[in-house]
Tab-separated table of C-alpha atoms in Angstrom:
chain	number	residue	atom	x	y	z
A	123	THR	CA	23.867	-50.505	8.676
A	124	GLY	CA	25.390	-52.718	6.431
A	125	GLY	CA	25.891	-50.375	3.743
A	126	ALA	CA	22.327	-49.283	3.429
A	127	VAL	CA	21.461	-45.918	1.922
A	128	SER	CA	18.508	-44.253	2.808
A	129	THR	CA	17.342	-40.734	0.854
A	130	PHE	CA	14.076	-39.629	1.141
A	131	SER	CA	13.021	-35.715	0.325
A	132	LYS	CA	11.135	-32.749	2.237
A	133	LYS	CA	9.893	-29.729	1.020
A	134	ILE	CA	10.645	-27.110	3.722
A	135	THR	CA	9.608	-23.234	4.312
A	136	VAL	CA	12.905	-20.913	5.176
A	137	PHE	CA	11.637	-17.731	6.968
A	138	ARG	CA	13.689	-14.944	6.375
A	139	LEU	CA	13.122	-11.977	8.853
A	140	PHE	CA	12.927	-8.204	6.443
A	141	ASP	CA	14.707	-5.514	8.104
A	142	ILE	CA	12.587	-2.577	7.574
A	143	PRO	CA	15.034	0.352	7.238
A	144	GLU	CA	14.769	2.885	10.106
A	145	ALA	CA	13.799	5.576	7.279
A	146	ILE	CA	10.615	4.046	6.547
A	147	MET	CA	9.623	2.409	10.614
A	148	THR	CA	10.371	6.071	11.570
A	149	GLY	CA	8.539	7.895	8.221
A	150	LEU	CA	5.367	5.395	8.394
A	151	THR	CA	4.920	5.287	12.678
A	152	GLY	CA	7.628	8.258	13.898
A	153	GLY	CA	8.491	5.559	16.348
A	154	THR	CA	4.948	5.046	18.348
A	155	SER	CA	2.363	5.234	15.855
A	156	LYS	CA	0.673	7.971	13.281
A	157	ILE	CA	-2.182	8.860	11.321
A	158	TRP	CA	-2.064	9.594	7.636
A	159	ILE	CA	-5.145	10.750	5.082
A	160	ALA	CA	-5.274	11.536	1.750
A	161	ASP	CA	-3.189	14.602	0.847
A	162	LYS	CA	-6.183	15.653	-1.505
A	163	ASP	CA	-4.631	19.208	-1.844
A	164	ALA	CA	-1.652	17.791	-3.842
A	165	TRP	CA	-1.564	16.831	-7.584
A	166	GLY	CA	-1.968	13.078	-8.248
A	167	HIS	CA	-2.915	12.478	-4.677
A	168	ILE	CA	-4.497	9.228	-7.166
A	169	GLY	CA	-3.085	8.481	-10.386
A	170	VAL	CA	-2.411	6.021	-12.881
A	171	GLY	CA	-0.228	4.907	-15.347
A	172	PRO	CA	1.094	2.013	-17.022
A	173	ALA	CA	3.317	-0.691	-15.312
A	174	THR	CA	6.363	-0.100	-16.353
A	175	SER	CA	6.179	3.651	-15.902
A	176	VAL	CA	6.793	4.862	-12.325
A	177	TYR	CA	4.829	8.037	-12.681
A	178	PRO	CA	0.949	8.836	-13.219
A	179	GLU	CA	1.389	9.044	-17.141
A	180	TRP	CA	-2.399	8.711	-17.862
A	181	TYR	CA	-3.712	10.287	-15.054
A	182	GLY	CA	-3.082	12.703	-11.950
A	183	ALA	CA	-5.916	13.674	-9.960
A	184	ALA	CA	-6.241	17.248	-9.424
A	185	ALA	CA	-6.602	19.123	-6.196
A	186	ASN	CA	-9.711	18.841	-4.609
A	187	SER	CA	-11.506	17.027	-7.600
A	188	ARG	CA	-12.889	13.568	-6.098
A	189	THR	CA	-15.407	13.176	-3.508
A	190	ALA	CA	-15.318	13.610	-0.073
A	191	ALA	CA	-15.794	9.894	0.439
A	192	GLU	CA	-12.377	9.633	-1.233
A	193	TYR	CA	-11.053	11.582	1.351
A	194	ASP	CA	-12.149	10.785	4.426
A	195	ASP	CA	-10.013	7.505	5.502
A	196	GLU	CA	-7.421	7.525	8.105
A	197	LEU	CA	-5.072	5.018	8.342
A	198	THR	CA	-2.755	4.586	11.438
A	199	PHE	CA	0.551	3.145	10.843
A	200	THR	CA	1.961	1.847	14.444
A	201	LYS	CA	5.165	0.732	15.355
A	202	THR	CA	4.595	-2.963	17.162
A	203	GLY	CA	8.633	-4.302	17.609
A	204	PRO	CA	11.436	-3.395	16.638
A	205	ASN	CA	11.335	-4.671	13.319
A	206	SER	CA	6.970	-4.917	12.548
A	207	ILE	CA	4.423	-2.556	11.780
A	208	SER	CA	0.711	-2.585	11.823
A	209	LEU	CA	-2.119	-0.658	9.905
A	210	VAL	CA	-5.213	0.052	10.836
A	211	LEU	CA	-7.771	1.627	8.360
A	212	ASP	CA	-10.663	3.488	9.460
A	213	ASN	CA	-12.496	4.427	6.009
A	214	LYS	CA	-15.640	6.061	7.536
A	215	GLY	CA	-17.764	3.485	6.300
A	216	ASN	CA	-16.781	3.589	3.020
A	217	THR	CA	-14.176	2.808	0.245
A	218	PHE	CA	-13.984	3.679	-3.303
A	219	ILE	CA	-13.728	0.490	-5.083
A	220	ILE	CA	-12.963	1.164	-8.668
A	221	PRO	CA	-15.564	-0.659	-11.276
A	222	ASP	CA	-12.979	-2.839	-12.653
A	223	TYR	CA	-11.660	-4.276	-9.918
A	224	ALA	CA	-14.523	-4.789	-6.857
A	225	GLY	CA	-14.632	-8.404	-7.903
A	226	TYR	CA	-11.847	-8.565	-6.163
A	227	TYR	CA	-12.923	-7.169	-3.130
A	228	SER	CA	-16.871	-9.546	-3.656
A	229	LEU	CA	-18.721	-5.881	-4.105
A	230	ALA	CA	-19.858	-3.770	-6.690
A	231	GLY	CA	-18.080	-1.185	-7.793
A	232	GLY	CA	-17.910	3.141	-6.980
A	233	ILE	CA	-18.295	3.587	-2.926
A	234	ASN	CA	-18.917	0.668	-1.355
A	235	THR	CA	-19.590	-0.275	2.431
A	236	LEU	CA	-16.159	-2.573	3.269
A	237	ASN	CA	-15.348	-4.081	6.136
A	238	THR	CA	-11.528	-2.835	7.064
A	239	THR	CA	-12.133	-3.309	10.881
A	240	GLY	CA	-9.208	-4.710	12.437
A	241	THR	CA	-5.175	-4.512	12.706
A	242	LYS	CA	-3.195	-5.637	10.395
A	243	ALA	CA	0.439	-7.229	10.279
A	244	LEU	CA	2.465	-5.548	7.099
A	245	ALA	CA	4.467	-7.900	5.884
A	246	PHE	CA	8.162	-5.510	4.288
A	247	THR	CA	9.939	-6.871	1.434
A	248	ASP	CA	12.356	-5.539	-1.588
A	249	ALA	CA	10.360	-4.398	-4.599
A	250	THR	CA	10.080	-6.179	-7.243
A	251	SER	CA	9.629	-3.310	-10.064
A	252	ASN	CA	11.786	-1.946	-12.461
A	253	SER	CA	11.919	1.748	-10.247
A	254	THR	CA	15.513	2.597	-9.528
A	255	THR	CA	16.664	4.161	-5.518
A	256	ALA	CA	16.075	7.412	-7.783
A	257	ASN	CA	11.939	7.177	-8.007
A	258	SER	CA	11.152	5.134	-5.025
A	259	THR	CA	13.020	4.081	-1.611
A	260	ARG	CA	12.767	-0.096	-3.089
A	261	ILE	CA	10.642	-1.575	-0.451
A	262	LYS	CA	7.041	-2.273	-0.610
A	263	PHE	CA	4.547	-4.084	1.623
A	264	THR	CA	1.552	-6.227	1.853
A	265	VAL	CA	-1.326	-6.029	4.090
A	266	PRO	CA	-3.242	-8.961	4.632
A	267	GLY	CA	-5.601	-10.686	3.042
A	268	HIS	CA	-7.514	-8.253	0.432
A	269	GLY	CA	-6.381	-5.124	2.532
A	270	LEU	CA	-6.260	-2.054	1.130
A	271	LEU	CA	-4.744	1.548	1.214
A	272	SER	CA	-8.081	3.942	1.335
A	273	TRP	CA	-8.552	3.067	-2.701
A	274	GLY	CA	-9.756	-0.057	-4.091
A	275	VAL	CA	-7.182	-1.406	-7.042
A	276	GLY	CA	-7.311	-4.900	-6.684
A	277	THR	CA	-4.576	-5.422	-5.171
A	278	ASN	CA	-2.742	-5.493	-1.021
A	279	THR	CA	0.868	-4.627	-2.400
A	280	TYR	CA	2.086	-1.167	-2.067
A	281	GLU	CA	5.936	0.237	-3.183
A	282	ILE	CA	6.680	3.490	-0.751
A	283	LEU	CA	7.914	5.675	-3.744
A	284	ALA	CA	9.077	8.140	-1.119
A	285	ILE	CA	8.088	8.449	2.411
A	286	THR	CA	8.937	11.672	4.892
A	287	SER	CA	8.084	13.257	8.059
A	288	THR	CA	5.069	13.949	7.018
A	289	THR	CA	4.058	12.553	3.454
A	290	LEU	CA	3.866	9.219	1.687
A	291	SER	CA	3.788	8.065	-1.901
A	292	VAL	CA	2.845	4.697	-2.904
A	293	ARG	CA	2.558	2.716	-6.252
A	294	SER	CA	0.586	-0.429	-6.623
A	295	ILE	CA	-0.269	-2.934	-9.602
A	296	GLY	CA	-3.832	-2.861	-9.864
A	297	ALA	CA	-5.920	-6.271	-11.192
A	298	ASP	CA	-5.360	-4.642	-14.322
A	299	GLY	CA	-2.141	-4.454	-14.859
A	300	ASN	CA	-1.825	-0.865	-14.337
A	301	ALA	CA	-0.013	0.947	-12.139
A	302	TRP	CA	-2.087	2.942	-9.338
A	303	TYR	CA	-0.506	5.872	-7.253
A	304	GLN	CA	-2.021	7.260	-3.953
A	305	LYS	CA	-0.705	10.007	-1.812
A	306	PHE	CA	-0.866	10.866	1.655
A	307	LYS	CA	-0.003	13.271	4.544
A	308	VAL	CA	-0.145	13.098	7.761
A	309	LYS	CA	-3.230	13.856	9.732
């Protein structure tokens, strides 16, 4: 009143629901739920390269070249709503953690007992890497907490490079700043 002016500042958070593309939703879940396992028969089912690349330039695992414990994980992706997907990782009691990234999970490196129980609601966004639509879907997702997909490389965010109804290829930037690759197939 009387010409008095008041101002205030307030920090707000704006929630923007990311629309998961239908190709990603259907590819991961089949419309309901799908179980994925390591594509151990494919070259480069585990790989590493520089963060500036979208290809495992430095190392690509040959078919069936890793230990049995690295191949027994099951990842179940489930459609939990019209625009939401959850993940359950059954690591059969053991998870392979690259020694340099063990601190991220509060563990020692190598094969570790890591509690992966529980359903994790995934958060999807546009990819921020230097990939293009020619070599990536340009979609990434984050597994809450220190969640992971099979191998522990010190991250919980994965870019979907390629997905079909039976194959999935992801890329993540590990704690070392390098790009790590994993390939999966439907069980």
